[in-house]
Short mmCIF file of C-alpha atoms and ligand atoms in Angstrom, two decimals:
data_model
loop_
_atom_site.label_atom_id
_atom_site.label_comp_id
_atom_site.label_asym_id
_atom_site.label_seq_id
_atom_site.Cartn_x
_atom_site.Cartn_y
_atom_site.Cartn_z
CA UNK T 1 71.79 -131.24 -46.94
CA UNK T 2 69.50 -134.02 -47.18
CA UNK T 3 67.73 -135.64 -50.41
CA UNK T 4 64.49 -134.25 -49.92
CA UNK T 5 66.43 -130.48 -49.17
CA UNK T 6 67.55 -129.99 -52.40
CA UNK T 7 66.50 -127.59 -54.82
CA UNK T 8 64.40 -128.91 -57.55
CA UNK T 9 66.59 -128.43 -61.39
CA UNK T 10 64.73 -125.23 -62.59
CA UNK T 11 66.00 -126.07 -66.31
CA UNK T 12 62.98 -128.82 -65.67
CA UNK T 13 60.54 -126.36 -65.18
CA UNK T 14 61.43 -122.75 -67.34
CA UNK T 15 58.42 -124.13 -69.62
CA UNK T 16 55.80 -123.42 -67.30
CA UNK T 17 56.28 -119.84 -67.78
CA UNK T 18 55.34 -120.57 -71.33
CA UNK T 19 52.01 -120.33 -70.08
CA UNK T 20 49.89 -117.25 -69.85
CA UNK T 21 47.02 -118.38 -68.05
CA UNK T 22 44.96 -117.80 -70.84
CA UNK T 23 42.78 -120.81 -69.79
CA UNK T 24 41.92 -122.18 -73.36
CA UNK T 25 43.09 -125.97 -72.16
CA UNK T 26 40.19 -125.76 -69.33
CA UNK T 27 37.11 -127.10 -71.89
CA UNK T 28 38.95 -129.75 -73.10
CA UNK T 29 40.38 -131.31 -69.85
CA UNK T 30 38.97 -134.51 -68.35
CA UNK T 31 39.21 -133.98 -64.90
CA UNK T 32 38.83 -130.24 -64.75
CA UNK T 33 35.44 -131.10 -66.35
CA UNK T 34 34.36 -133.80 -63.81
CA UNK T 35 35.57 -131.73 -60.56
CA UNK T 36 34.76 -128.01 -61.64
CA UNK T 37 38.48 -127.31 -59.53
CA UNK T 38 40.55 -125.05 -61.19
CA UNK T 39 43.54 -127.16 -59.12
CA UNK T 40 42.81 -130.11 -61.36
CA UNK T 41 42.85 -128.17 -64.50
CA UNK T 42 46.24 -127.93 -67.01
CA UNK T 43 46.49 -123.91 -65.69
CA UNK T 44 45.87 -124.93 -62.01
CA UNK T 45 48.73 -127.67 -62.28
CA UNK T 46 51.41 -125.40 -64.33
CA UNK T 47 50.60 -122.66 -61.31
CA UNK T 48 50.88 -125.95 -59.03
CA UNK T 49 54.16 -126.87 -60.43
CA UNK T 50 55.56 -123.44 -60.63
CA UNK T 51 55.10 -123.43 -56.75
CA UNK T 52 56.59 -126.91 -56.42
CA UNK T 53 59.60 -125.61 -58.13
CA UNK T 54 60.10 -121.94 -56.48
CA UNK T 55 59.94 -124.67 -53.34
CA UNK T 56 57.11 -122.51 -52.32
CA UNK T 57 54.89 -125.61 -51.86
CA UNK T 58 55.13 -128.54 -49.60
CA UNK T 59 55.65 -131.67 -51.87
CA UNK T 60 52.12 -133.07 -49.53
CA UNK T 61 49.23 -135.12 -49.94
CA UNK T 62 47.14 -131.80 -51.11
CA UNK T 63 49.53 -131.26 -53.62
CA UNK T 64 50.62 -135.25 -54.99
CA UNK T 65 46.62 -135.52 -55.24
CA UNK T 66 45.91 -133.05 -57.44
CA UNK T 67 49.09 -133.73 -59.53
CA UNK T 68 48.67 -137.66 -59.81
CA UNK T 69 45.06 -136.78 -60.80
CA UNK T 70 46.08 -135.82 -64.10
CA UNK T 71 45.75 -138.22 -66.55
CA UNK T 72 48.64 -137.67 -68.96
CA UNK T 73 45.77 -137.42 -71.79
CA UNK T 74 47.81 -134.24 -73.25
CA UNK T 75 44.49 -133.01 -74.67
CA UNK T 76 45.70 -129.60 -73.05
CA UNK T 77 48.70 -129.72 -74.73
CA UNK T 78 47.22 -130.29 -78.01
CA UNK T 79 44.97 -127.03 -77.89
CA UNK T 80 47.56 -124.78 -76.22
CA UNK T 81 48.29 -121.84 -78.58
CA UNK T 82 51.75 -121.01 -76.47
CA UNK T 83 53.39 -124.58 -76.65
CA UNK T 84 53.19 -125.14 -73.64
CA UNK T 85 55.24 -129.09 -73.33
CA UNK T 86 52.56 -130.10 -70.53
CA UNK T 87 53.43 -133.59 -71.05
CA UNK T 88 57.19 -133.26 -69.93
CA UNK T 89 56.20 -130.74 -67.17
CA UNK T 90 53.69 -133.31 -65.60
CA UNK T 91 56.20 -136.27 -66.03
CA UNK T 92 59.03 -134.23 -64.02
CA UNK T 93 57.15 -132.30 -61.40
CA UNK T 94 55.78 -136.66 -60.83
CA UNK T 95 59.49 -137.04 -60.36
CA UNK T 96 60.00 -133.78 -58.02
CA UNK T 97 57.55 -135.50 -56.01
CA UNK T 98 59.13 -138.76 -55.76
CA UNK T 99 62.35 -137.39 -55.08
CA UNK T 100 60.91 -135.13 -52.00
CA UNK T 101 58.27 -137.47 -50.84
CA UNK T 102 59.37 -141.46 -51.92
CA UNK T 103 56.63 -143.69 -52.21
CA UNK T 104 56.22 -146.58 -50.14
CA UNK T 105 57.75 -149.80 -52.39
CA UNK T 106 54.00 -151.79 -51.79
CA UNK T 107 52.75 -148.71 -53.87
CA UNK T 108 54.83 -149.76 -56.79
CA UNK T 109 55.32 -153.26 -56.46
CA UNK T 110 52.74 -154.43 -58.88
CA UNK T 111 54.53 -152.37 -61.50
CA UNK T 112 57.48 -154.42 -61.37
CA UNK T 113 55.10 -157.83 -61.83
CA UNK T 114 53.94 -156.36 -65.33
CA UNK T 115 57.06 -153.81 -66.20
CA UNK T 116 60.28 -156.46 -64.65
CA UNK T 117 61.16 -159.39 -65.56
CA UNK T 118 59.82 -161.82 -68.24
CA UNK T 119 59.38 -164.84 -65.68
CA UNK T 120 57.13 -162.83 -63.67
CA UNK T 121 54.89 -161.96 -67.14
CA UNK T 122 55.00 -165.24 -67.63
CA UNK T 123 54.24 -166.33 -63.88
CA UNK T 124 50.82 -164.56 -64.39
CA UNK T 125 49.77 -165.53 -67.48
CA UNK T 126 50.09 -168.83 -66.59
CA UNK T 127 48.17 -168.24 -63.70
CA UNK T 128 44.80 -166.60 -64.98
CA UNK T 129 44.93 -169.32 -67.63
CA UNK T 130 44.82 -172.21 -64.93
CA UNK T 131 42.16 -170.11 -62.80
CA UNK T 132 40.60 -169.23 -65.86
CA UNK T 133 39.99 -173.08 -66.97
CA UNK T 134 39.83 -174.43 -63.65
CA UNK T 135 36.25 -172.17 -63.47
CA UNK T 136 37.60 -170.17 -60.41
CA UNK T 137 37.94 -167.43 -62.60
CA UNK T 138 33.89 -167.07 -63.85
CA UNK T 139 33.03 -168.13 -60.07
CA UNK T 140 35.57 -165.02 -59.18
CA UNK T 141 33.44 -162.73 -61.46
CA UNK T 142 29.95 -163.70 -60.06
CA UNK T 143 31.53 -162.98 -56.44
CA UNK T 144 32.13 -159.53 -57.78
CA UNK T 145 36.03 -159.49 -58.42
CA UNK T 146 35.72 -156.91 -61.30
CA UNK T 147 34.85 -154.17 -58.32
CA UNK T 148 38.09 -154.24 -57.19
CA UNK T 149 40.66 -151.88 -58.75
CA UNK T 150 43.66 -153.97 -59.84
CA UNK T 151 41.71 -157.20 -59.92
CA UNK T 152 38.64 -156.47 -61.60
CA UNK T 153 40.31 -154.93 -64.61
CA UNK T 154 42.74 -158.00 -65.17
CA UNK T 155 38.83 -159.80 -64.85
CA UNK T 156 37.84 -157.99 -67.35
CA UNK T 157 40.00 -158.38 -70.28
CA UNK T 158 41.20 -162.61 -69.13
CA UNK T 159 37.83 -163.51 -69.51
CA UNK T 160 38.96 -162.87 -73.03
CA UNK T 161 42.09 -164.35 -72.90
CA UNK T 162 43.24 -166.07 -76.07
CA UNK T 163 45.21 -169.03 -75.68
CA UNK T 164 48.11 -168.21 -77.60
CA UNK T 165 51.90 -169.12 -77.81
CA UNK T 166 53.97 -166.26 -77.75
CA UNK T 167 57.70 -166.75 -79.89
CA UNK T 168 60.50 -164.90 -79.85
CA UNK T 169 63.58 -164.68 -82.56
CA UNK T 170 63.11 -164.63 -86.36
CA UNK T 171 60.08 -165.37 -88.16
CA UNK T 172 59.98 -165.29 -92.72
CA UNK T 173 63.47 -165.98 -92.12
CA UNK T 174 64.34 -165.45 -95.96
CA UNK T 175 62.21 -162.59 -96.54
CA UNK T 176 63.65 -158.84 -96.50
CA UNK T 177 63.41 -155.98 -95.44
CA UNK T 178 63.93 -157.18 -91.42
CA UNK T 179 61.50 -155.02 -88.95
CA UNK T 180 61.65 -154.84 -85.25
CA UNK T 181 58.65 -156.27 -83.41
CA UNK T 182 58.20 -155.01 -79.64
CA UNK T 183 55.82 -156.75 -77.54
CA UNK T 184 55.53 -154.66 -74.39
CA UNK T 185 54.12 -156.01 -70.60
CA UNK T 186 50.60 -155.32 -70.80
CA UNK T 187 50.41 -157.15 -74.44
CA UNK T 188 52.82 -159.98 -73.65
CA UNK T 189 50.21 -160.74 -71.24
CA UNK T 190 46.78 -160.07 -72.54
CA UNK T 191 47.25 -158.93 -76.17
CA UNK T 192 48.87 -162.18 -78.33
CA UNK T 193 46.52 -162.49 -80.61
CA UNK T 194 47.50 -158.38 -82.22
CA UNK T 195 51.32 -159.73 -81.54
CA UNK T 196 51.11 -162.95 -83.36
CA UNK T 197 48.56 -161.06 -86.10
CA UNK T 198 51.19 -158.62 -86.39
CA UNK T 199 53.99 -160.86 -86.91
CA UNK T 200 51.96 -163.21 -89.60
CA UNK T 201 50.44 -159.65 -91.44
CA UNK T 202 53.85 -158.68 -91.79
CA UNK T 203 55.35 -161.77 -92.59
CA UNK T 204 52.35 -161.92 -95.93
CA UNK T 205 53.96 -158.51 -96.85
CA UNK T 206 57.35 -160.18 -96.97
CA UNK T 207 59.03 -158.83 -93.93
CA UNK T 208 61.19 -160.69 -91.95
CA UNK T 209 59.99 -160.36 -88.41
CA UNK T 210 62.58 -159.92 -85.36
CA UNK T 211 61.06 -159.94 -81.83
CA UNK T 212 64.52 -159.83 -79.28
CA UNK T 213 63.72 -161.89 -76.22
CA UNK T 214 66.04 -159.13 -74.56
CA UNK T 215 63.54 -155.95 -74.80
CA UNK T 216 61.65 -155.15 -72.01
CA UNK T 217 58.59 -152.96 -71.13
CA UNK T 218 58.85 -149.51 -72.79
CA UNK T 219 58.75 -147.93 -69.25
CA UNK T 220 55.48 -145.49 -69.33
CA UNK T 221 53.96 -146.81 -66.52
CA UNK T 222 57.52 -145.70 -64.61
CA UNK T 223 57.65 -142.58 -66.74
CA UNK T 224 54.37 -141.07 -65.94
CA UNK T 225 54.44 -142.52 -61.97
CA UNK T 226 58.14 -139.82 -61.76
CA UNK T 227 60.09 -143.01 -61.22
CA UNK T 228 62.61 -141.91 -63.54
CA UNK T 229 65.44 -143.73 -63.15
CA UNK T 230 63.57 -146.55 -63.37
CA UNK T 231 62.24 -145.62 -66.83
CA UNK T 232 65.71 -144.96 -67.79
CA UNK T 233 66.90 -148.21 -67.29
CA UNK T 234 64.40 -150.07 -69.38
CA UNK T 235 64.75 -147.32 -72.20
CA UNK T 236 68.34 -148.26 -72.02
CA UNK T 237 67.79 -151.92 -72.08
CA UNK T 238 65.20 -151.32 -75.33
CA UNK T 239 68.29 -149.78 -76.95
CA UNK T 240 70.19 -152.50 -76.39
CA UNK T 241 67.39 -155.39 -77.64
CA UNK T 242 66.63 -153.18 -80.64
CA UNK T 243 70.23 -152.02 -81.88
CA UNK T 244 70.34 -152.59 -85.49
CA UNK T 245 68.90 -149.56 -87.81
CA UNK T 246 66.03 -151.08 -88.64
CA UNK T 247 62.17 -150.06 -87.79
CA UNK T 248 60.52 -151.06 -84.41
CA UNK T 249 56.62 -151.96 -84.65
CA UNK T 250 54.78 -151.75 -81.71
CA UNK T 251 50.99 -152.94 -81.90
CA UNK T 252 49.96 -150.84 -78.28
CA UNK T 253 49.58 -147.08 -79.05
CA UNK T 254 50.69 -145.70 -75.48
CA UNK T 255 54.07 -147.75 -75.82
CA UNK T 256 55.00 -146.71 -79.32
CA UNK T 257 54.50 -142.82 -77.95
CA UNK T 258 56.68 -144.04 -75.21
CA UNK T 259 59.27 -145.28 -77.38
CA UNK T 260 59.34 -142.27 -80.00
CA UNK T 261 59.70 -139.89 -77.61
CA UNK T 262 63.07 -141.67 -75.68
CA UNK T 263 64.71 -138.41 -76.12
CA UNK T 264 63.23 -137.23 -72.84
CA UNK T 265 65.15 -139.99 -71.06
CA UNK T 266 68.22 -140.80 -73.15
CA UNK T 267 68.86 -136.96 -74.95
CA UNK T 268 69.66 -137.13 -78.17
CA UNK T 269 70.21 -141.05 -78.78
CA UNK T 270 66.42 -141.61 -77.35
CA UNK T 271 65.79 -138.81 -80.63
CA UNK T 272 67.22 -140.84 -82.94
CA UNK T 273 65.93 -144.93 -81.46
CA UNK T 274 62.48 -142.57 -81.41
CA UNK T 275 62.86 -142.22 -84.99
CA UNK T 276 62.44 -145.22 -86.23
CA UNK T 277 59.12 -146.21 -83.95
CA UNK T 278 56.10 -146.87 -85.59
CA UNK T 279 52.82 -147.36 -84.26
CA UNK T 280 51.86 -150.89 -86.52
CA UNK T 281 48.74 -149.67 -87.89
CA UNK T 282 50.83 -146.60 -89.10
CA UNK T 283 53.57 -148.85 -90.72
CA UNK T 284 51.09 -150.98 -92.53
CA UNK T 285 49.03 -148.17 -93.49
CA UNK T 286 52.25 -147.11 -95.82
CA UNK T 287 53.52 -149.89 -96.70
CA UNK T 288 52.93 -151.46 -100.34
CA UNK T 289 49.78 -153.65 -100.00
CA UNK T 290 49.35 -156.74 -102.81
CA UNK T 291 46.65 -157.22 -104.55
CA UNK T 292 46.59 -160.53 -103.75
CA UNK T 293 46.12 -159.91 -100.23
CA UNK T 294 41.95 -159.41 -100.27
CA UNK T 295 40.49 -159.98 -96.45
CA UNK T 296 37.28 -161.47 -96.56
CA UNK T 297 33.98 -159.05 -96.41
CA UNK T 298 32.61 -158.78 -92.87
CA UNK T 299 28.76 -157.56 -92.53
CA UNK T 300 29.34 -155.98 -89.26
CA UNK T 301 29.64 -152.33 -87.48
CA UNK T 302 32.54 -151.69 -86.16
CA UNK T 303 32.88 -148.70 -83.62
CA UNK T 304 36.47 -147.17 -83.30
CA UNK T 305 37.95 -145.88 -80.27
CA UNK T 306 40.86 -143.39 -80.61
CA UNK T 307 43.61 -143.54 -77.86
CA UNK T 308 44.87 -140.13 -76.70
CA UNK T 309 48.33 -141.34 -77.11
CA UNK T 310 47.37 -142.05 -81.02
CA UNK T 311 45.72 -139.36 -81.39
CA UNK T 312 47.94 -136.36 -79.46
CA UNK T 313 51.32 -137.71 -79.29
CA UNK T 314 51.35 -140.06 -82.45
CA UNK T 315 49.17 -137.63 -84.08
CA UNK T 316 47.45 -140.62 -86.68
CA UNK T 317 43.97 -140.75 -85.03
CA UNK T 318 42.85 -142.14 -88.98
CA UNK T 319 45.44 -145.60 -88.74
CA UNK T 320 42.43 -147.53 -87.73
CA UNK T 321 40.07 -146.83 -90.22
CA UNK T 322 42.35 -146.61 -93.09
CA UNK T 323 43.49 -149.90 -92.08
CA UNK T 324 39.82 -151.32 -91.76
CA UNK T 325 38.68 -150.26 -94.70
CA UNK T 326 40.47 -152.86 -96.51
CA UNK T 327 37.72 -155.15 -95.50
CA UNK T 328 34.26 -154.94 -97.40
CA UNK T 329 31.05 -154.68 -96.03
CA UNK T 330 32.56 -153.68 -92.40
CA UNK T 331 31.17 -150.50 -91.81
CA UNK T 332 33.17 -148.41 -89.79
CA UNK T 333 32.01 -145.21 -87.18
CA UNK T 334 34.06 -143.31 -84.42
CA UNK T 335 33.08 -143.81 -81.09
CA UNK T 336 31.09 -140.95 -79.90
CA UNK T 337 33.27 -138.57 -77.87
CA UNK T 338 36.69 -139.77 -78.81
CA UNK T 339 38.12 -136.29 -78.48
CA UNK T 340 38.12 -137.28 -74.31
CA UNK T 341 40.55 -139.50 -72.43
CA UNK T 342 38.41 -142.73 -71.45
CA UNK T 343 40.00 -142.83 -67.84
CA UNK T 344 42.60 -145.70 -68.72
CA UNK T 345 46.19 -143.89 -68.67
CA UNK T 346 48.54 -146.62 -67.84
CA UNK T 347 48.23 -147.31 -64.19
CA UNK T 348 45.93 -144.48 -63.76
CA UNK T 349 42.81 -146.86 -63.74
CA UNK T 350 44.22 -148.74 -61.23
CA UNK T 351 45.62 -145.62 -58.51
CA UNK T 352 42.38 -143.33 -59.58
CA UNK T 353 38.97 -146.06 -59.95
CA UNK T 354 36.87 -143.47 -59.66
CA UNK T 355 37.71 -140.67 -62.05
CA UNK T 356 38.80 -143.42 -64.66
CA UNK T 357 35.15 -145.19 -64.09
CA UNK T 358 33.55 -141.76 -64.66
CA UNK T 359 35.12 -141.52 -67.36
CA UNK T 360 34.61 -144.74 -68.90
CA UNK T 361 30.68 -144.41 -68.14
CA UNK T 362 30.71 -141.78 -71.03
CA UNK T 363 31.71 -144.54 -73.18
CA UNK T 364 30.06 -147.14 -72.27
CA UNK T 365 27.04 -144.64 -72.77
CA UNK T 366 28.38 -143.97 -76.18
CA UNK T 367 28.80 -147.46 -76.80
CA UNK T 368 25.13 -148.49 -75.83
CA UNK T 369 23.45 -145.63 -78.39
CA UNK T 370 25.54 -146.80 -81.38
CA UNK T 371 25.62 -149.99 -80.54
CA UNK T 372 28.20 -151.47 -82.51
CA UNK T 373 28.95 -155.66 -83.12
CA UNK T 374 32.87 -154.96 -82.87
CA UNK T 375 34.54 -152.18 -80.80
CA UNK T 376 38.42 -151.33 -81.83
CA UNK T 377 41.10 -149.68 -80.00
CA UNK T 378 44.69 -149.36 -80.72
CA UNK T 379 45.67 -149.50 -77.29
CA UNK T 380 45.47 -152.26 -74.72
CA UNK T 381 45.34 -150.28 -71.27
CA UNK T 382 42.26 -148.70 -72.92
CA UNK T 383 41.00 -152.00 -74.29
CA UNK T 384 40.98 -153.76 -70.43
CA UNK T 385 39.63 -150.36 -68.95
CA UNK T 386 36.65 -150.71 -71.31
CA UNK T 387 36.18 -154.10 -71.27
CA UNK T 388 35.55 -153.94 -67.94
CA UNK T 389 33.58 -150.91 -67.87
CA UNK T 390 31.24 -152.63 -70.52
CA UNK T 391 30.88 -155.92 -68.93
CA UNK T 392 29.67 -154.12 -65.88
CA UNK T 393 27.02 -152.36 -67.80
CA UNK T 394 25.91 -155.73 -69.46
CA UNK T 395 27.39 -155.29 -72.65
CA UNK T 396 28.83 -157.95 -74.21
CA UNK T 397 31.12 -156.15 -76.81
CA UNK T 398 34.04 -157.85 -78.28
CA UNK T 399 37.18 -155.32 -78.01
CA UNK T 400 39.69 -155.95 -80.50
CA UNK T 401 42.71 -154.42 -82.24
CA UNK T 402 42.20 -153.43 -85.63
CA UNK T 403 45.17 -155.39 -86.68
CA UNK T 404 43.77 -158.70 -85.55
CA UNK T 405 40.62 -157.99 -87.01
CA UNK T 406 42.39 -157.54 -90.33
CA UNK T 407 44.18 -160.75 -90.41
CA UNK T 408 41.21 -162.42 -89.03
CA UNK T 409 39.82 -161.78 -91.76
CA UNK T 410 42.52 -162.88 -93.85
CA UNK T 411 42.45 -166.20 -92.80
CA UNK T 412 43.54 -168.73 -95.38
CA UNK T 413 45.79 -166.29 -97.43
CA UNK T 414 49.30 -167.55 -98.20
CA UNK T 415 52.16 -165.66 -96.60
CA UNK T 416 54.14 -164.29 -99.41
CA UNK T 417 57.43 -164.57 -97.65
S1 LIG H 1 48.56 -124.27 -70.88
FE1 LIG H 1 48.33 -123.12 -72.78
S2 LIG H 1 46.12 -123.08 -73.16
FE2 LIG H 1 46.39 -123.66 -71.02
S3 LIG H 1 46.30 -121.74 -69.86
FE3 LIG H 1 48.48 -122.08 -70.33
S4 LIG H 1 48.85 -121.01 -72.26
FE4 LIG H 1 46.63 -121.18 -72.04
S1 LIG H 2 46.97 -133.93 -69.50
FE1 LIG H 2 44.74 -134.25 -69.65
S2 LIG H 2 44.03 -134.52 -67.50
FE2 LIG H 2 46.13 -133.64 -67.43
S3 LIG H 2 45.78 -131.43 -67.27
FE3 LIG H 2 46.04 -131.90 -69.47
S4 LIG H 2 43.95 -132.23 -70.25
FE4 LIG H 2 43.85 -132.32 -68.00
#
């Protein structure tokens, strides 16, 4: 019996009879909203996957389409009054799929540029830096780069790419207690001003910071694409990097719900490394704060956008403003509509432009009526969907993590360590 013959592992799918069709999840999902089909809703996908596993469907195009439509968002799951786990239902009916149908390796290559090795993080930074001084990279813009998928997105955000050395090892190298620090792909690369903020906040509370050159990406984009095994490997490799019991801080939302939920890949010792992940702005929002440590006031509005994995899987939509409100005079609002998935989802705004543009417009809508100086998000897929999606409309909106805004404006205070 061939590969694609064999019967799917019902033990992977007795959740979906959870479910009782009761159709509560429909108002609150993304896609079910922008489509009206009841095949791109959470109940039209559980019925979808129950068919998939009874092998009563063809693993097809019809099928794959409206499954890879969903966005991972979980705002179903959130509302369901049964329990249903939609989250692991979605992730391993992606990996039915693959395992039926494989995708073609050009589909997935790119992943391995941002998810694989180091040198190849490294091989692109250094690129968009070169184009970005060399003035190809503004000419690329006004040739209208940022309408391409991939492309324009990595436009977006580089135009705001800091210039920033990234270490690895030990930094307050006397100081205890000793944290983790993860840096993840998509932050390695465009987010080193929240890693090196996080690493010098820390290091003024009188941590000692380890970052292991060993870890690797935290494997969502994998995950959530059904390449499994894939995602298993770097889980296993993060286990490895970050094997002393100590806590491990990740600065991008989506990767720290990665992380803390391991035990979906690795059983019962992905429970326990899940355990001791924190989302940063979590961590710092408990630890004990010094009075000495005052960030300068900030006369500015600062509009907060709330990640779905912060707010339904890490369930701490408040980390940003309780973190923010350390600084006086910023005054702080949610971003209208925060409840909704702004289209990002890992590689979703890359394989799906249009959904995830239609559902960035409502922000950028959002965005334009408040009309903030400062917009903050705790995650950076989110933060280079929207920076795009904003520069497009004209808006020229800084998007920053609320952990470099802190420490920007604690410039000129003396580490404590
Ligand atoms: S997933 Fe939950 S809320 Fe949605 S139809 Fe099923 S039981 Fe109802
Ligand atoms: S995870 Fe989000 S997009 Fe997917 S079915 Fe649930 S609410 Fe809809």
């Amino acid at each position: 019996m061939s590969k694609a013959e064999t019967a799917p592992n019902p033990a992977e799918f007795t959740a979906t009879d959870q479910c009782v069709m009761c159709g509560l999840c429909l108002p609150h999902c993304p896609t079910y909203a922008q489509t009206g089909n009841e095949a791109d809703s959470p109940r039209g996908r559980i019925s979808l996957i129950q068919a998939l596993a009874r092998g009563e469907l063809p693993a097809d195009q019809t099928l794959t389409r409206h499954l890879d439509g969903c966005l991972s968002c979980r705002a179903c799951e959130d509302v369901c009054p049964s329990g249903v786990p939609y989250g692991r239902l979605i992730d391993n009916a992606r990996a039915e799929l693959r395992r039926r149908a494989p995708r073609r390796r050009l589909d997935d290559a790119w992943r391995q540029v941002f998810a694989g090795r180091r040198m190849l993080r490294r091989v692109l930074y250094g690129s968009i830096r070169l184009a970005r001084f060399s003035g190809l990279w503004p000419l690329a813009g006004r040739l209208g780069i940022r309408r391409l998928p991939l492309l324009g997105r990595l436009h977006g955000l580089a135009d705001r790419l800091p210039v920033a050395r990234l270490s690895f090892g030990a930094a307050g190298a006397d100081a205890k207690p000793a944290v983790y620090l993860f840096t993840g792909c998509a932050s390695e690369i465009f987010d080193r001003e929240t890693l090196q903020a996080s690493e010098r906040l820390l290091q003024m509370l009188g941590y000692r910071v380890l970052t292991p050159p060993t870890q690797s990406c935290c494997g969502a984009l994998h995950q959530h694409a059904g390449e499994r095994e894939a995602a298993r490997g770097l889980a296993r490799r993060n286990l490895t990097a970050f094997a002393e019991d100590i806590p491990v801080l990740v600065t991008s939302s989506a990767c720290a719900a990665t992380l803390r939920e391991y035990d979906s890949l690795l059983g019962d010792t992905g429970e326990r490394f899940g355990r001791r992940v924190h989302e940063i702005g979590e961590f710092l929002a408990a630890a004990p704060w010094p009075e000495s440590l005052a960030p300068a006031a900030l006369d500015r509005r600062a509009a907060v956008h709330v990640p779905c994995s912060q707010r339904r899987v890490l369930h701490a939509p408040d980390v940003a403003f309780a973190l923010l409100r350390r600084i006086p005079q910023l005054e702080l609002a949610p971003l209208p509509g925060n409840d909704r998935c702004c289209g990002a989802a890992g590689s979703y705004m890359i394989e799906h432009p249009k959904m995830a543009d239609a559902l960035a417009a409502s922000k950028v809508g959002a965005a334009a009526e408040l009309a903030p100086d400062i917009l903050v998000t705790t995650n950076i897929g989110c933060a280079m969907h929207l920076a795009r999606a904003l520069a497009e409309d004209g808006q020229t909106l800084e998007i920053v993590h609320p952990v470099t805004l802190l420490v920007r404006q604690l410039a000129g205070t003396r580490a404590r360590a």
